[in-house]
Amino acid sequence: MIEAAADRLLAEVGVDINDYPRAVELFAEAGAEIDHDAAISDEGARVRFPDGMCRRIVTENAPATYTQHARNPERSVTIGANHTVFAPNYGSPFVFDLDNGRRYATIEDFKNLVKLTYSSHHLHHSGGTVCEPVDVPVNKRHLDMIDAHLRFSDKPFMGSVTAPERAEDSVEMARIGFGGDLGDRTVMTSLINASSPMSWDGTMLGAADVYATNNQACVISPFILAGAMSPVTTAAVATQTLAEALVGMAFCQLVLPGAPVVFGSFASSMSMQTGAPTFGTPEPALALYTIAALDRRLGVPFRSGGSLTASKLPDAQAAYESAATLQPTLLGGVNFVLHAAGWLEGGLSVGYEKLVLDADQLGMMAVLAGGVDMSANGMATDTLLTHPPSKHHLGSDHTLANFEDAFYFSVTANNDSFEQWEIDGSLDSAQRANATWKESLASYEPPPLDDAIGEELTEFVARRKDEMPDEIG
Amino acid sequence: MIEAAADRLLAEVGVDINDYPRAVELFAEAGAEIDHDAAISDEGARVRFPDGMCRRIVTENAPATYTQHARNPERSVTIGANHTVFAPNYGSPFVFDLDNGRRYATIEDFKNLVKLTYSSHHLHHSGGTVCEPVDVPVNKRHLDMIDAHLRFSDKPFMGSVTAPERAEDSVEMARIGFGGDLGDRTVMTSLINASSPMSWDGTMLGAADVYATNNQACVISPFILAGAMSPVTTAAVATQTLAEALVGMAFCQLVLPGAPVVFGSFASSMSMQTGAPTFGTPEPALALYTIAALDRRLGVPFRSGGSLTASKLPDAQAAYESAATLQPTLLGGVNFVLHAAGWLEGGLSVGYEKLVLDADQLGMMAVLAGGVDMSANGMATDTLLTHPPSKHHLGSDHTLANFEDAFYFSVTANNDSFEQWEIDGSLDSAQRANATWKESLASYEPPPLDDAIGEELTEFVARRKDEMPDEIG
């Protein structure tokens, strides 16, 4: 029903394509109906897609999985199928920590967050705009950000999408960072948002064009605040998300057939009092499960979820809401998880303690995804059949052989007695996480980077900065 | 594999039945092999069950669902099938609140927790030993507890299991509370724990005997700390849980064929450092999903899960761990959920604020269980097909018609702007919940209770207390 409704929506209503005539041309060549009279911008058009055209373009061309190569080949990731890749927070203008509270993010915070992500076993991906370094001019931030991802981490990362030329810079810096030639390797997965409802703008399509042309991956993500950018009901959110994403993914396939794309969904509920987005409520979880099922039928990788919360600090609200998003993320089979750690305040802020606490949860998700060991050792039938009733198992051979790996070890939980916990200062988990991220930064060591590559990156960043006057965002 | 292993475990190893010869006799009559030589207690026996005997007794006799009647018929609950019934915390000797910290629980706390549970829309059941009122002599607590459940609530509740005669008192008080005659109504669901590994004791079997004889329901629950009471691996935990529970459920069916029983599981992981139980880790979630699947094949109601945590206070750890237990509880299809709200410190403590925070999560679980509305209104196809691209949906007819009921409204979340939140005192969610439970207690009004019934309960409690010298627990 949802698929049929999405195809009908694309055929009968269509989308607005603004400020990117090349996209209109490509869609027209592929069979779309172009209506310039209905356009809401000078260079725009209303574009309608008959007969499931976008779906057909996507299913016939987009790969089911792709490898995103990392600078360190051991950290390359597969995106799609039964893989789940965790990436940190994205896009927050503020940072929060227990010592200094909430404040504007700086490039120093950005580097710290890249280092903390690099240091966590449970984050597979360095992410992109892990925070907005607002102390750097808006048109030059991407240079410092990509430089930091390449220099302070060797995990895979994301490129800039705030202008097509910044996407070009991202590709060029990746080329330098990977030793001068990317070949046919996909080394960036970047976030392309629709302008919901039912609209795409030139900035995002332009960035997607650059990435698809270079065989780099795009996450095509409608951002739907239900009741504002779409009807308020879950089935309608899913219908519109699918329709909007199909257009973006089809565009990438028209630019380069076979270019890696990820079907993205970010769907949030809303406070009935204030209109503010809300997180960890059941409706976005239902939307995630539904859209994940639609994605499996489409056959491309899926992005959604994370550790989302509206809370201002890493308290119980933050944890409940994050877990109520993360559990569906894992169980829904999401392949690429942005905002998997650190997110606070509806994305306005990223928390140092929150990053530590969330990362521990990601480790647990990995074990959950592993399922139940049904081997002879897992079944332990021999032990069960030889162990007498009423006798504990603490010292049995099977326990001793399995104990060390039997249970996930949480670095953030306190399982001590109340008395021991009091002696240790009665710290809550956020306070303990405060010590953890400081220790992690203090012991951070950068991954190896060829000196020549480091210098070339420095020169590139300096040259590009010189070429442009500062813009203040 | 697990079912076959459990049947083999019961046939080849068997269980210890201690201090309850009647159970040994009933099992012998039903075909079990009795080995008095292997007994570990004077009146005990090692009992082995050939050829899936316990499974057969359970599947041939135990009901798939039952109604637990409440004093107020509107609050009666169905236990089994696709129903999930939430009951509060059980068994904690301590209470915790932000004002007074952690302290021994009293009967005043007990009454408060019954009142708070009664006042929550999201808790369907009044529970049992919501805390241990340690200011009342151990042999008289059950009288005050049952009295409180009948007087301060009209939701269904649980009986005492700490001695057969206390179970008798519970049945008698329920009879008074329900107007003098229970007929064939099941009005209590009570918690019967195995003495894992592979052992049952006379206290629990004696209480189960009383309840089954009176057609009252028993939750037959092995409590497994993996690595101590069973092998450490998940499949082995599931095998042993199934085997132990089959014995308890079969016993109830031998006492009264058709007596309502619930297959229970409480399985926890362990700290490798200290041996302390740990919660919210992935292994107990895997055990829950696995045992829930075994239960569906068995065809009786299932009890497991809750909002479990090892944290001492309602912080992020408490919330992450509780959510990591509660999500599998809901998604695994658990029918009766003890400890659904309030639990702290591995069950040693019940928190006032935690109860408020957890109850809000239970409300969200109910919405999640409702699934996606695929009606014409839910699909909103007419709206989608008539709404122009690029135009927001805030004022559309469909949004206005659906907005009020579209999203779960959380009473514990703060979705305000950072600035508004600061103006309101920068409170974390535990601090806000502190105000909530006080307001709830202040506005509490008891449900109607016939004066004559109230007096008869008072007289019964006074008479039974007079008949016994105080025992200090």
Coordinates of C-alpha atoms in Angstrom, one line a residue, chain B residues 24-234:
Chain B
V24 CA 7.2 -36.1 45.3
E25 CA 4.0 -38.3 45.7
L26 CA 2.1 -36.4 43.0
F27 CA 5.0 -36.7 40.5
A28 CA 5.4 -40.4 41.4
E29 CA 1.8 -41.1 40.7
A30 CA 2.1 -39.2 37.3
G31 CA 5.0 -41.5 36.3
A32 CA 8.2 -39.8 37.5
E33 CA 11.1 -41.8 38.8
I34 CA 11.8 -41.1 42.5
D35 CA 15.4 -41.5 43.8
H36 CA 15.5 -41.0 47.6
D37 CA 19.1 -42.0 47.8
A38 CA 20.2 -39.0 45.9
A39 CA 18.2 -36.6 48.0
I40 CA 20.0 -33.7 49.6
S41 CA 17.4 -33.1 52.3
D42 CA 15.7 -35.4 54.9
E43 CA 12.3 -35.4 53.3
G44 CA 13.6 -34.8 49.8
A45 CA 14.1 -36.8 46.7
R46 CA 15.8 -36.6 43.3
V47 CA 12.9 -36.8 40.8
R48 CA 13.4 -37.6 37.1
F49 CA 10.8 -37.1 34.4
P50 CA 10.9 -39.6 31.5
D51 CA 9.7 -38.9 27.9
G52 CA 8.8 -35.3 28.1
M53 CA 6.4 -36.0 30.9
C54 CA 6.3 -32.5 32.4
R55 CA 5.8 -30.9 28.9
R56 CA 2.9 -33.2 28.2
I57 CA 1.2 -32.5 31.6
V58 CA 1.6 -28.7 31.0
T59 CA 0.4 -28.7 27.3
E60 CA -2.5 -31.0 28.0
N61 CA -3.8 -29.0 31.0
A62 CA -2.6 -25.5 31.5
P63 CA -4.7 -22.7 29.9
A64 CA -3.3 -20.5 27.2
T65 CA -4.8 -17.4 28.8
Y66 CA -6.7 -16.5 31.9
T67 CA -8.5 -13.5 33.3
Q68 CA -7.2 -12.2 36.5
H69 CA -10.2 -10.5 38.0
A70 CA -9.8 -7.1 39.8
R71 CA -12.0 -5.8 42.6
N72 CA -13.1 -3.2 40.0
P73 CA -14.2 -5.4 37.0
E74 CA -13.1 -2.6 34.6
R75 CA -9.5 -3.3 35.8
S76 CA -9.5 -7.1 35.3
V77 CA -6.7 -8.2 33.0
T78 CA -6.2 -11.0 30.5
I79 CA -2.9 -12.7 31.0
G80 CA -1.6 -14.5 27.9
A81 CA -2.0 -14.4 24.1
N82 CA -1.1 -10.9 22.7
H83 CA -1.7 -9.1 26.0
T84 CA 1.0 -7.4 28.0
V85 CA 0.2 -6.6 31.6
F86 CA 2.6 -4.2 33.5
A87 CA 3.1 -4.6 37.3
P88 CA 5.5 -2.6 39.5
N89 CA 8.7 -3.4 41.3
Y90 CA 8.7 -6.5 43.6
G91 CA 10.7 -7.5 46.7
S92 CA 13.0 -4.6 47.4
P93 CA 14.1 -4.1 51.1
F94 CA 15.2 -0.5 50.4
V95 CA 13.5 2.6 48.8
F96 CA 15.2 5.5 47.2
D97 CA 14.1 9.1 46.6
L98 CA 16.0 12.3 45.9
D99 CA 15.1 13.9 49.2
N100 CA 16.0 11.1 51.6
G101 CA 18.4 8.9 49.5
R102 CA 18.3 5.2 50.1
R103 CA 16.8 3.8 53.3
Y104 CA 15.0 0.7 54.6
A105 CA 11.4 0.5 53.2
T106 CA 8.5 0.8 55.6
I107 CA 4.8 0.0 55.3
E108 CA 4.3 3.8 54.6
D109 CA 6.5 3.4 51.6
F110 CA 4.5 0.3 50.6
K111 CA 1.2 2.2 50.8
N112 CA 2.7 5.1 48.8
L113 CA 3.9 2.8 46.1
V114 CA 0.5 1.1 45.8
K115 CA -1.1 4.6 45.6
L116 CA 1.3 5.7 42.9
T117 CA 0.8 2.5 41.0
Y118 CA -3.0 2.9 41.3
S119 CA -2.7 6.5 40.0
S120 CA -0.7 5.6 36.9
H121 CA -2.6 4.8 33.7
H122 CA 0.3 2.8 32.4
L123 CA 0.5 0.2 35.2
H124 CA -2.3 -2.4 34.8
H125 CA -1.6 -4.3 38.0
S126 CA -0.9 -3.4 41.6
G127 CA 1.9 -6.0 41.9
G128 CA 2.7 -7.8 45.2
T129 CA 5.6 -7.0 47.5
V130 CA 6.2 -3.6 45.9
C131 CA 8.7 -3.1 48.7
E132 CA 9.5 -5.1 51.8
P133 CA 7.9 -3.2 54.7
V134 CA 10.7 -4.1 57.1
D135 CA 9.1 -2.2 60.0
V136 CA 6.4 -4.9 60.2
P137 CA 7.3 -8.3 61.7
V138 CA 8.3 -10.7 58.9
N139 CA 5.4 -13.1 59.6
K140 CA 2.8 -10.4 59.6
R141 CA 3.8 -8.3 56.6
H142 CA 1.7 -10.2 54.2
L143 CA -1.4 -9.1 56.1
D144 CA -0.7 -5.4 55.8
M145 CA 0.5 -5.8 52.2
I146 CA -2.7 -7.5 51.0
D147 CA -4.8 -5.1 53.0
A148 CA -3.0 -2.2 51.3
H149 CA -3.6 -3.6 47.8
L150 CA -7.3 -4.1 48.5
R151 CA -7.8 -0.8 50.3
F152 CA -5.6 1.7 48.3
S153 CA -6.2 0.2 44.8
D154 CA -8.8 -1.7 42.9
K155 CA -6.3 -3.1 40.4
P156 CA -5.4 -6.8 40.3
F157 CA -2.7 -7.9 42.8
M158 CA -0.4 -10.7 43.9
G159 CA -0.5 -12.9 47.0
S160 CA 2.1 -13.8 49.6
V161 CA 4.4 -16.8 48.9
T162 CA 6.8 -16.7 51.8
A163 CA 4.9 -19.6 53.6
P164 CA 1.9 -21.8 52.7
E165 CA -0.1 -20.3 55.6
R166 CA 0.6 -16.8 54.3
A167 CA -0.8 -17.9 50.9
E168 CA -3.9 -19.2 52.8
D169 CA -4.2 -15.8 54.5
S170 CA -3.9 -14.1 51.1
V171 CA -6.7 -16.3 49.6
E172 CA -8.9 -15.6 52.6
M173 CA -8.3 -11.8 52.4
A174 CA -9.0 -11.8 48.7
R175 CA -12.2 -13.7 49.4
I176 CA -13.2 -10.9 51.9
G177 CA -12.1 -8.2 49.5
F178 CA -14.1 -9.6 46.6
G179 CA -17.3 -9.8 48.7
G180 CA -17.1 -13.2 50.4
D181 CA -17.0 -15.6 47.5
L182 CA -14.5 -16.0 44.8
G183 CA -16.5 -18.6 42.9
D184 CA -14.1 -19.9 40.2
R185 CA -12.5 -16.5 39.7
T186 CA -8.8 -16.2 39.6
V187 CA -8.0 -13.0 41.6
M188 CA -4.3 -13.4 42.4
T189 CA -1.2 -14.1 40.3
S190 CA 1.7 -14.9 42.6
L191 CA 5.4 -15.4 42.2
I192 CA 6.8 -18.9 42.7
N193 CA 10.6 -19.1 42.3
A194 CA 12.6 -22.2 41.7
S195 CA 15.7 -22.8 43.8
S196 CA 18.0 -23.0 40.8
P197 CA 19.9 -25.0 39.7
M198 CA 17.4 -27.8 39.2
S199 CA 15.8 -27.6 42.6
W200 CA 12.4 -26.8 44.2
D201 CA 11.9 -26.1 47.9
G202 CA 8.9 -26.8 50.2
T203 CA 8.1 -23.1 50.9
M204 CA 7.5 -22.3 47.3
L205 CA 5.9 -25.6 46.4
G206 CA 3.6 -25.2 49.5
A207 CA 2.5 -21.7 48.4
A208 CA 2.0 -22.9 44.9
D209 CA -0.1 -25.8 46.2
V210 CA -2.4 -23.4 48.1
Y211 CA -2.8 -21.1 45.1
A212 CA -3.3 -23.9 42.5
T213 CA -5.8 -25.7 44.9
N214 CA -7.8 -22.4 44.9
N215 CA -7.5 -21.9 41.1
Q216 CA -5.3 -18.9 41.7
A217 CA -2.4 -18.2 39.2
C218 CA 1.2 -19.0 39.8
V219 CA 4.2 -17.5 37.9
I220 CA 6.7 -20.3 37.9
S221 CA 10.0 -18.4 37.6
P222 CA 13.5 -19.8 37.7
F223 CA 15.9 -16.9 38.7
I224 CA 19.1 -17.6 36.9
L225 CA 22.2 -15.6 37.4
A226 CA 24.1 -17.1 34.5
G227 CA 27.4 -18.6 35.5
A228 CA 26.2 -19.2 39.1
M229 CA 22.9 -20.9 38.9
S230 CA 23.4 -22.3 35.4
P231 CA 26.1 -22.6 32.7
V232 CA 27.1 -19.1 31.5
T233 CA 25.9 -19.4 27.9
T234 CA 22.5 -18.1 26.7

